[in-house]
XYZ file of C-alpha atoms in Angstrom:
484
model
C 46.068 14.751 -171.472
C 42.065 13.423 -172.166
C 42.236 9.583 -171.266
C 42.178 7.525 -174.130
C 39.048 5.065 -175.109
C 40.512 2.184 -173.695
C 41.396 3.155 -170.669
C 37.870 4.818 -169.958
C 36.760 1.748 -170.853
C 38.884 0.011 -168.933
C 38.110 2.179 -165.881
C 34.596 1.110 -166.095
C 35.285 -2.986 -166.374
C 37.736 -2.310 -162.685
C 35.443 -3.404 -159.918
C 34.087 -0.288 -157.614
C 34.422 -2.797 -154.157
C 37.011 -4.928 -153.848
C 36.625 -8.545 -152.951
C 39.140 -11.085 -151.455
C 37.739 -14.071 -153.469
C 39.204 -17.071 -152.014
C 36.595 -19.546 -154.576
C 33.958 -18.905 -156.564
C 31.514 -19.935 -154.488
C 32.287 -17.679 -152.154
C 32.824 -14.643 -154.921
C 29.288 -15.441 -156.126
C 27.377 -14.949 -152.176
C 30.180 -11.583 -151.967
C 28.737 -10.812 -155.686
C 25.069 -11.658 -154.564
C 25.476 -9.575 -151.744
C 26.617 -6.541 -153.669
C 24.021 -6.405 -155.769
C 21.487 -6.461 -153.631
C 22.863 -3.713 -152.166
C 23.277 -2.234 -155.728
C 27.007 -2.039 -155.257
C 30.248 -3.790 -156.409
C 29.042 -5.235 -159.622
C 31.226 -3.868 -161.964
C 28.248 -2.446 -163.877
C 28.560 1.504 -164.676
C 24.854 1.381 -163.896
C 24.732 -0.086 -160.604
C 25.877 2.727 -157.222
C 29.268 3.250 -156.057
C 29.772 2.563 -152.328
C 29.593 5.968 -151.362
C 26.244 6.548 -152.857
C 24.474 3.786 -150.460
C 23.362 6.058 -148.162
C 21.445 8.408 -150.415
C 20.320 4.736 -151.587
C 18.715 4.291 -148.049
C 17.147 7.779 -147.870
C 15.726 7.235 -151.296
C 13.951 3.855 -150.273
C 13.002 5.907 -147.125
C 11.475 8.159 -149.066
C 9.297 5.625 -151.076
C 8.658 3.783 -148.145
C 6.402 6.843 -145.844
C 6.170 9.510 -149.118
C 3.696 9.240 -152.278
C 5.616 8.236 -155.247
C 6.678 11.590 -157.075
C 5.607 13.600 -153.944
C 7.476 16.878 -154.996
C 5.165 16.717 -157.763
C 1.936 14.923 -156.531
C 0.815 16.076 -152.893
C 0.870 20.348 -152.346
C 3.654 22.044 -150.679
C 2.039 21.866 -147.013
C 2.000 18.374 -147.210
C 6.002 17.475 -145.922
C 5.325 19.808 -142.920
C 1.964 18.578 -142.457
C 3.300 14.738 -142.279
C 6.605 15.938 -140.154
C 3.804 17.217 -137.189
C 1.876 14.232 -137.415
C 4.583 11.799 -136.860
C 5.328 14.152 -133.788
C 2.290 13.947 -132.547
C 2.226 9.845 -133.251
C 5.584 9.067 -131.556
C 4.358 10.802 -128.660
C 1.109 9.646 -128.428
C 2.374 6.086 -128.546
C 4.530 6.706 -125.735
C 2.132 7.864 -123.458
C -0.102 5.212 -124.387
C 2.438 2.622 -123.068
C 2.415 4.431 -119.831
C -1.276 4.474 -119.303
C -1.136 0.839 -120.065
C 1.354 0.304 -117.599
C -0.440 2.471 -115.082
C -3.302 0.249 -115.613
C -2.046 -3.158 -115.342
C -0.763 -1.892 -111.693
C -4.405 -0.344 -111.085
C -5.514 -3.958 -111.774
C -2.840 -5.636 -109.499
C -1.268 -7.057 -112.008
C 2.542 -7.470 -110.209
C 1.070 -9.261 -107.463
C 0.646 -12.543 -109.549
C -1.174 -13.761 -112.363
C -4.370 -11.801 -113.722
C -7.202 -12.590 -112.188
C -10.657 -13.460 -114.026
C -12.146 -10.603 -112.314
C -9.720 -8.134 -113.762
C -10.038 -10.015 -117.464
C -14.006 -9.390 -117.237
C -13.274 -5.644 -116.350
C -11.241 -5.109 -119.142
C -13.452 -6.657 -121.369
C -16.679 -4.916 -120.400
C -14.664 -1.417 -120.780
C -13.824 -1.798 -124.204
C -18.057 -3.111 -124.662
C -18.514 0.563 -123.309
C -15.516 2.205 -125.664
C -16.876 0.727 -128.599
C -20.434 1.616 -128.292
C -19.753 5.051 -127.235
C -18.183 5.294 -130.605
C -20.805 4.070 -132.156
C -23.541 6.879 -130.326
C -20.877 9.524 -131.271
C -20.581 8.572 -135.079
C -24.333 8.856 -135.221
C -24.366 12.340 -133.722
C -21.290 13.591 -135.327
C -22.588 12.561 -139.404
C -21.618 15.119 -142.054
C -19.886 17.181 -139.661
C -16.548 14.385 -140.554
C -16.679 16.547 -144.052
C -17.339 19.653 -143.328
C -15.089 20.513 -140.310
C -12.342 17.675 -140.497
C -9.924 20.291 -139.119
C -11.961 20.688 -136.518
C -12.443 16.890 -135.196
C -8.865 16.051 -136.300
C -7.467 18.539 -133.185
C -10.683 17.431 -130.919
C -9.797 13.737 -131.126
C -5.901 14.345 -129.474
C -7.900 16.240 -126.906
C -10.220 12.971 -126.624
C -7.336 10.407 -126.820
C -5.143 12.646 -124.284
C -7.772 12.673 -121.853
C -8.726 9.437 -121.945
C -4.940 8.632 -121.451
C -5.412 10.662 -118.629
C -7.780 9.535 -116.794
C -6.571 5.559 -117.191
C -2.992 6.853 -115.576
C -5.154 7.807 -112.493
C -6.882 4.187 -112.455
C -3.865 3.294 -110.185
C -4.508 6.163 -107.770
C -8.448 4.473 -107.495
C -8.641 0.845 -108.091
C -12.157 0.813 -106.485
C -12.911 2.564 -109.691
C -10.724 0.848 -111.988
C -14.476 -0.062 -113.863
C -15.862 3.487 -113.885
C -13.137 5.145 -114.870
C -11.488 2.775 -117.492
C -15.395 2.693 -119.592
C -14.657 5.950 -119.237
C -11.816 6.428 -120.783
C -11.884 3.747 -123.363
C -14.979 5.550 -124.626
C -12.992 8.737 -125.500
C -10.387 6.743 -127.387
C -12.897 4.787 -129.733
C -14.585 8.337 -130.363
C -11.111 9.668 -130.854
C -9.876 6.615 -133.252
C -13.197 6.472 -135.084
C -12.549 10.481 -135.157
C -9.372 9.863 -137.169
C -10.579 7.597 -139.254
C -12.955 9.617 -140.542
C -11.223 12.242 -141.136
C -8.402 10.897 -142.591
C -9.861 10.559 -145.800
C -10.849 14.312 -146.128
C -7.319 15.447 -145.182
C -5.725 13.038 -147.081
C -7.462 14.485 -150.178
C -6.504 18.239 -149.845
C -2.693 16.954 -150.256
C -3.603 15.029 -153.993
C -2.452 17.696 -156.504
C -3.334 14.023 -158.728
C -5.234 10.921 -158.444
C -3.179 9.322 -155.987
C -5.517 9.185 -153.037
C -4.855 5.423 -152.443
C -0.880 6.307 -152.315
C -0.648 8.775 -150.351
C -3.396 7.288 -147.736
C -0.925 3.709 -147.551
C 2.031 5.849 -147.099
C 0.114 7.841 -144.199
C -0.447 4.622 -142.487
C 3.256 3.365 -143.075
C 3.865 6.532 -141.117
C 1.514 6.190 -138.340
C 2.788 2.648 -137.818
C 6.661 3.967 -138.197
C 5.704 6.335 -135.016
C 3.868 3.911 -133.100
C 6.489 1.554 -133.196
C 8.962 4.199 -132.245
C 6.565 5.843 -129.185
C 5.873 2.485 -127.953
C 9.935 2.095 -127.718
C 10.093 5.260 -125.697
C 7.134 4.607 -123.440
C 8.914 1.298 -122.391
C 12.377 3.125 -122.191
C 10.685 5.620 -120.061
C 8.995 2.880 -117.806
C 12.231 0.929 -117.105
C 14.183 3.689 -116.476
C 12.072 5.294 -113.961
C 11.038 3.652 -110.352
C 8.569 1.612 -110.567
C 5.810 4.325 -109.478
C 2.582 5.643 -110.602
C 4.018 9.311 -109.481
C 6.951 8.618 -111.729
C 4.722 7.309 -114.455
C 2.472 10.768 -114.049
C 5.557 12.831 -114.314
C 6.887 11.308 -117.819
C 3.568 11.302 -118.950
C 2.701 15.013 -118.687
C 5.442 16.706 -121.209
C 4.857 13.661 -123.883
C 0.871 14.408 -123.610
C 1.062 18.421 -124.315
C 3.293 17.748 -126.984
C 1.097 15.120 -128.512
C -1.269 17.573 -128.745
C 0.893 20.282 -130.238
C 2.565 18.103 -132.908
C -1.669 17.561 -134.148
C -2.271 21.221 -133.698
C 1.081 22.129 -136.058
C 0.284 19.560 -138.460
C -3.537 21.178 -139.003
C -1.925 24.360 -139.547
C -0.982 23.137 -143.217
C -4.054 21.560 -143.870
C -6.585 23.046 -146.871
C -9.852 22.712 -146.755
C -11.193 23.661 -150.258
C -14.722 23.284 -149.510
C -17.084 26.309 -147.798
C -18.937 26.117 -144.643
C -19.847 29.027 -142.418
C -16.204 30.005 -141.243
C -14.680 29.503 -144.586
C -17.233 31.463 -146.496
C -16.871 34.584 -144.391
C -13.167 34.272 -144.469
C -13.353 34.073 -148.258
C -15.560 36.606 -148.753
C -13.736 39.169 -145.796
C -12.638 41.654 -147.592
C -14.222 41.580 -151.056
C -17.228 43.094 -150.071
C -16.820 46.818 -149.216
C -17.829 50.553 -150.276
C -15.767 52.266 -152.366
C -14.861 55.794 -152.210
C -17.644 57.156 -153.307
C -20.264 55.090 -151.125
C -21.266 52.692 -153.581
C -21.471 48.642 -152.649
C -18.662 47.100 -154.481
C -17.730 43.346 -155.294
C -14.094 42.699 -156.112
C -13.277 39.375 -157.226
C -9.916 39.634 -157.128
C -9.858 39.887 -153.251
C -11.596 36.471 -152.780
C -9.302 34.840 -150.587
C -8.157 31.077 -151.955
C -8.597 28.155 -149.969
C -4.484 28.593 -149.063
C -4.941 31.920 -147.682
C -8.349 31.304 -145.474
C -6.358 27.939 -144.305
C -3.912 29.886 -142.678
C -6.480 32.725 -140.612
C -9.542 29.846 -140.296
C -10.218 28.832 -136.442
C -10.564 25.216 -136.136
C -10.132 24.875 -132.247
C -13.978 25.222 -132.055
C -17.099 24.715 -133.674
C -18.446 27.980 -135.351
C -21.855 27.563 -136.852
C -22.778 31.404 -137.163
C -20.933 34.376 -138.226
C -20.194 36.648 -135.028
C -21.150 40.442 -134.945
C -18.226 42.690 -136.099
C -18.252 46.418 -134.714
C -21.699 47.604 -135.876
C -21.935 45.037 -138.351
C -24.780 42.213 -136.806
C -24.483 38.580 -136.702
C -25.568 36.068 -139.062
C -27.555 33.235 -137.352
C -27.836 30.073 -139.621
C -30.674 28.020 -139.891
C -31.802 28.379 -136.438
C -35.256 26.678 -135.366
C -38.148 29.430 -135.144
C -38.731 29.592 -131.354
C -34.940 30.138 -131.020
C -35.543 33.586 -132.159
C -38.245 33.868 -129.393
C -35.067 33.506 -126.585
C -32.784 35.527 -128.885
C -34.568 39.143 -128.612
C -34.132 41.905 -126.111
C -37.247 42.184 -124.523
C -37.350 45.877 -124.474
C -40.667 46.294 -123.608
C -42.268 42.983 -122.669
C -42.748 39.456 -124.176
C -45.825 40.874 -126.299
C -43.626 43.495 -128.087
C -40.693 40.819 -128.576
C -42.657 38.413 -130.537
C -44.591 41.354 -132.733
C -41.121 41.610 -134.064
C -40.126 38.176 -134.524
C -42.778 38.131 -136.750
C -43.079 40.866 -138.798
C -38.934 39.343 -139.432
C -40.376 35.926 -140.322
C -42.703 37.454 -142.687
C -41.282 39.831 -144.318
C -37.938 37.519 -144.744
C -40.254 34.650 -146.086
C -42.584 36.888 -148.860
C -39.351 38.918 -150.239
C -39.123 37.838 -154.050
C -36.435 35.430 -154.999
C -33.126 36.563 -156.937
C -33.665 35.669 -160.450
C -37.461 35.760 -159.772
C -37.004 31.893 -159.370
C -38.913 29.844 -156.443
C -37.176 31.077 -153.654
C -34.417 28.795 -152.242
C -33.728 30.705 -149.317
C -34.662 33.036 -146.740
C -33.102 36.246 -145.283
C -34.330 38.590 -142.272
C -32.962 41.085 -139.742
C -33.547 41.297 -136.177
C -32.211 44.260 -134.960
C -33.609 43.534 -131.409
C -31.570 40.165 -131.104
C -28.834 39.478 -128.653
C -27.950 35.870 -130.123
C -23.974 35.315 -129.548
C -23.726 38.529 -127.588
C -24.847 41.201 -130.376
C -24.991 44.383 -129.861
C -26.007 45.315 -133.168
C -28.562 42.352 -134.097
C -28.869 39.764 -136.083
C -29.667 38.531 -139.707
C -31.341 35.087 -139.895
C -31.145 32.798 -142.731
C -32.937 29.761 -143.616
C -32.515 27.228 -146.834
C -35.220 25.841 -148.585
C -35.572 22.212 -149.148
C -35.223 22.820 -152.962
C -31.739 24.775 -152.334
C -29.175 23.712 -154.897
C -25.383 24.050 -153.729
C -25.474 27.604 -155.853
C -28.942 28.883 -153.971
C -27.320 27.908 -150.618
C -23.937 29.478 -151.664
C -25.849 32.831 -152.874
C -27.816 32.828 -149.754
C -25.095 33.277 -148.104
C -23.315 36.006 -149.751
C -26.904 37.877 -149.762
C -26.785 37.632 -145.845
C -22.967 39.354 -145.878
C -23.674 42.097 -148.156
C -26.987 42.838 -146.093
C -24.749 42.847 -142.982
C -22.301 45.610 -144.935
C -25.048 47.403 -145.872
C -26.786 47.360 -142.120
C -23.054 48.296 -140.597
C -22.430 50.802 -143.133
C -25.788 52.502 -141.911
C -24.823 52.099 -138.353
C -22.034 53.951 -138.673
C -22.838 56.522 -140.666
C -26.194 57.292 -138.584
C -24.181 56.637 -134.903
C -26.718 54.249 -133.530
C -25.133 50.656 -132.872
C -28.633 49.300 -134.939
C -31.125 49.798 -137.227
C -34.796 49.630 -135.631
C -36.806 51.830 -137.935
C -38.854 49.871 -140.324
C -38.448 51.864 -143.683
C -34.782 52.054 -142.910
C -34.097 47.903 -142.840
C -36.775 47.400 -145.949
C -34.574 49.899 -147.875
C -31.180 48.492 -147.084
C -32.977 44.915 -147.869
C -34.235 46.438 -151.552
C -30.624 47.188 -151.884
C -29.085 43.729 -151.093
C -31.193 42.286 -153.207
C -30.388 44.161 -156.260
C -26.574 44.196 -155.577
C -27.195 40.162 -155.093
C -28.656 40.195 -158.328
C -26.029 42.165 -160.267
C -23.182 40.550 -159.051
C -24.284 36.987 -158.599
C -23.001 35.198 -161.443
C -19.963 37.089 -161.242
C -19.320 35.715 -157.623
C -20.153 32.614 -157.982
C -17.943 31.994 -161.045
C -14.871 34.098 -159.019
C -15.423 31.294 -156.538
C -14.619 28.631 -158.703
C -11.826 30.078 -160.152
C -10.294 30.965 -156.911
C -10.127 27.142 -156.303
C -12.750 26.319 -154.165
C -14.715 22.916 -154.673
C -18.367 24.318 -154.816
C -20.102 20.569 -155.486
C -21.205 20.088 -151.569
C -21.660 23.047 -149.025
C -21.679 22.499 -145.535
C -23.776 25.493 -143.897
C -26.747 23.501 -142.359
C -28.418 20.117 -141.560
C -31.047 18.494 -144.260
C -33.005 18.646 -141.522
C -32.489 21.931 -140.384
C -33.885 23.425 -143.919
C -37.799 24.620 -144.246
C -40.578 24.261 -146.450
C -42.984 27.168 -147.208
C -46.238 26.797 -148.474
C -48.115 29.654 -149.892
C -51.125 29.461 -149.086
């Protein structure tokens, strides 16, 4: 039989915890402490007992995750976050053990500090910091445009670094040398993450919640360090007190430091298009179809998820590699590069005849559009740049290049490679050195360019990918042509 309304009701007024009250002062600190701990208070509203641990895990949860993260950071971003605090933990741990190492290296046991060993220390962070400071000024732009990239290379940085100040005990001579050093690679590798963090941080905002999501990142970091730091010292005390021991705890914790960064990159997307991304987006759209002809298909442009998952971040790549009989793609390379670049089949004279005719005939084609040309492309089929066998296509960006002139340069370099491979193939020769042959195959580009460029360009967008900033080449590495 259905309970009646008063004892429903009465079910609710029953307490859920049951206190021993003894006098009402002490029932209100037993009813203070209930409801802090959202239990107890007789309320319908308020937890049972039994739901205090999904209590804990749900201020957890708001505590290192965005508010509404199922619904404001991308599906990567859990996995992404689980492989960083990895890597964190880990890397806090074997920092206490390099510290340790070093405070030996520096004598430390055998009484208090001396002044000497204060002024070392102090001059080797002078050197950390401004070694930072030379490698933020060399590094610039490249923070945006491969944050993958710089994310995995500053582990490598701090791991070393770590490295080399659990060997200052082994060489206390050098205890100056080598901790400068060292401390030199961890400022590059903290600025490193600092600068990057932002980047990452943003391809995880599915809304504006970039501030959230970057405090919660830190409450992480600082959760991990606080927990490394506890196994570095656990590790330390339970291990003879030996630099040998030290070495030998440190050396599993460091590799998987720096495979905890590596996992967590995996899940990173990088919606914006440099050299790698833009040839991984545009892989497979470009192709002949079965009757011969040049086709574009839009619908095979790969979205920033998809290239995230194939793009090679472990290394710089600043040029597109030659493919079979397809050739290279050099970008923005200075002009007596090319000079070094060709195969000097018969003698220096011959080489640079060819370099430029390339320069000039790349430089006086017309521009797509018939606009003032924004960029510049040109084969060399007698170039071994990046070990081609097949040559290479040069491409240079005008000073007046827009984002869309530099992002059409670039897909009028691919389908001129296609084209050039497609020859190769068909003809058997592993290049293409006759004169009429390239002009042809360059009239053809640029008409296919021209056909299919606002349809490209507009696929691009669509497939998700943030076309407002491109990241192919320097300011300073574009030209200015005069006609004269």
């Amino acid at each position: 039989m259905p309970p009646t309304k008063n004892a429903q009701q009465g079910s609710h007024d029953r307490p859920t915890l049951q206190i021993s009250v003894t006098s009402a002062s002490h029932y209100q600190k037993k009813n203070l402490i209930s409801r802090i701990l959202g239990v107890g208070t007789g309320d319908p509203k308020k937890t049972t007992v039994s739901a205090f641990p999904q209590q804990i895990v749900a201020r957890t949860v708001s505590a290192f995750l965005p508010a509404d993260y199922k619904n404001s950071v991308t599906p990567e971003y859990l996995t992404y976050a689980k492989w960083q605090f990895v890597h964190n933990v880990l890397g806090s741990a074997s920092g206490v053990l390099a510290t340790q190492a070093m405070l030996y290296a520096m004598g430390l046991g055998a009484g208090a500090l001396p002044l000497s060993a204060a002024i070392n220390w102090v001059i080797k962070d002078g050197f950390g910091q401004f070694g930072g400071v030379v490698y933020a000024t060399m590094v610039g732009q490249k923070f945006d445009s491969d944050p993958k990239h710089l994310r995995f290379w500053s582990t490598v940085w701090l791991q070393t670094a770590t490295w080399l100040e659990m060997l200052t005990p082994l060489f206390p001579h050098l205890f100056l040398v080598i901790g400068s050093v060292a401390n030199i690679g961890k400022n590059i590798s903290w600025l490193a993450m600092s600068a990057t963090k932002a980047s990452i941080n943003k391809t995880f905002c599915l809304k504006e919640n970039l501030g959230d999501l970057t405090a919660k990142h830190g409450s992480q970091a600082t959760a991990a360090g606080l927990i490394g730091t506890a196994i570095g010292i656990l590790i330390g005390a339970a291990t003879d007190i030996s630099i040998y021991t030290l070495i030998l705890g440190f050396v599993p914790i460091s590799f998987a430091s720096l495979w905890g960064n590596y996992r967590s990159l995996l899940y990173t997307i990088t919606p914006t298009l440099n050299v790698e991304r833009s040839r991984l987006m545009l892989n497979d759209a470009i192709a002949h179809s079965a009757d011969g002809q040049l086709v574009f298909s839009p619908e095979l442009l790969k979205t920033p998820r998809q290239v995230s998952v194939v793009e090679r971040f472990m290394r710089e790549i600043s040029h597109v590699e030659a493919q079979g009989l397809r050739p290279g793609i050099v970008v923005s390379p200075k002009l007596d590069q090319l000079h070094r670049d060709v195969r000097l089949y018969r003698g220096a004279d011959s080489g640079q005849a060819c370099v430029s005719r390339m320069i000039n005939d790349a430089f006086n084609k017309p521009a797509v559009y018939g606009a003032s040309k924004a960029y510049y492309v040109g084969y060399l089929p007698q170039s071994a740049a990046n070990s081609s066998i097949s040559g290479n296509l040069y491409l240079w960006f005008s000073t007046r290049a827009g984002n869309k002139d530099t992002l059409l340069g670039f897909y009028h370099a691919l389908v001129l490679r296609q084209l050039i491979g497609d020859h190769s193939s068909r003809s058997g020769s592993s290049h293409v050195s006759n004169t009429a042959v390239i002009a042809d195959l360059e009239d053809r580009a640029h008409e296919f360019v021209e056909c299919t460029a606002d349809v490209f360009c507009d696929s691009v967008v669509q497939q998700g990918w943030d076309v407002t900033t491109m990241y192919f080449s320097k300011k300073s590495d574009q030209v200015e042509v005069e006609v004269i």
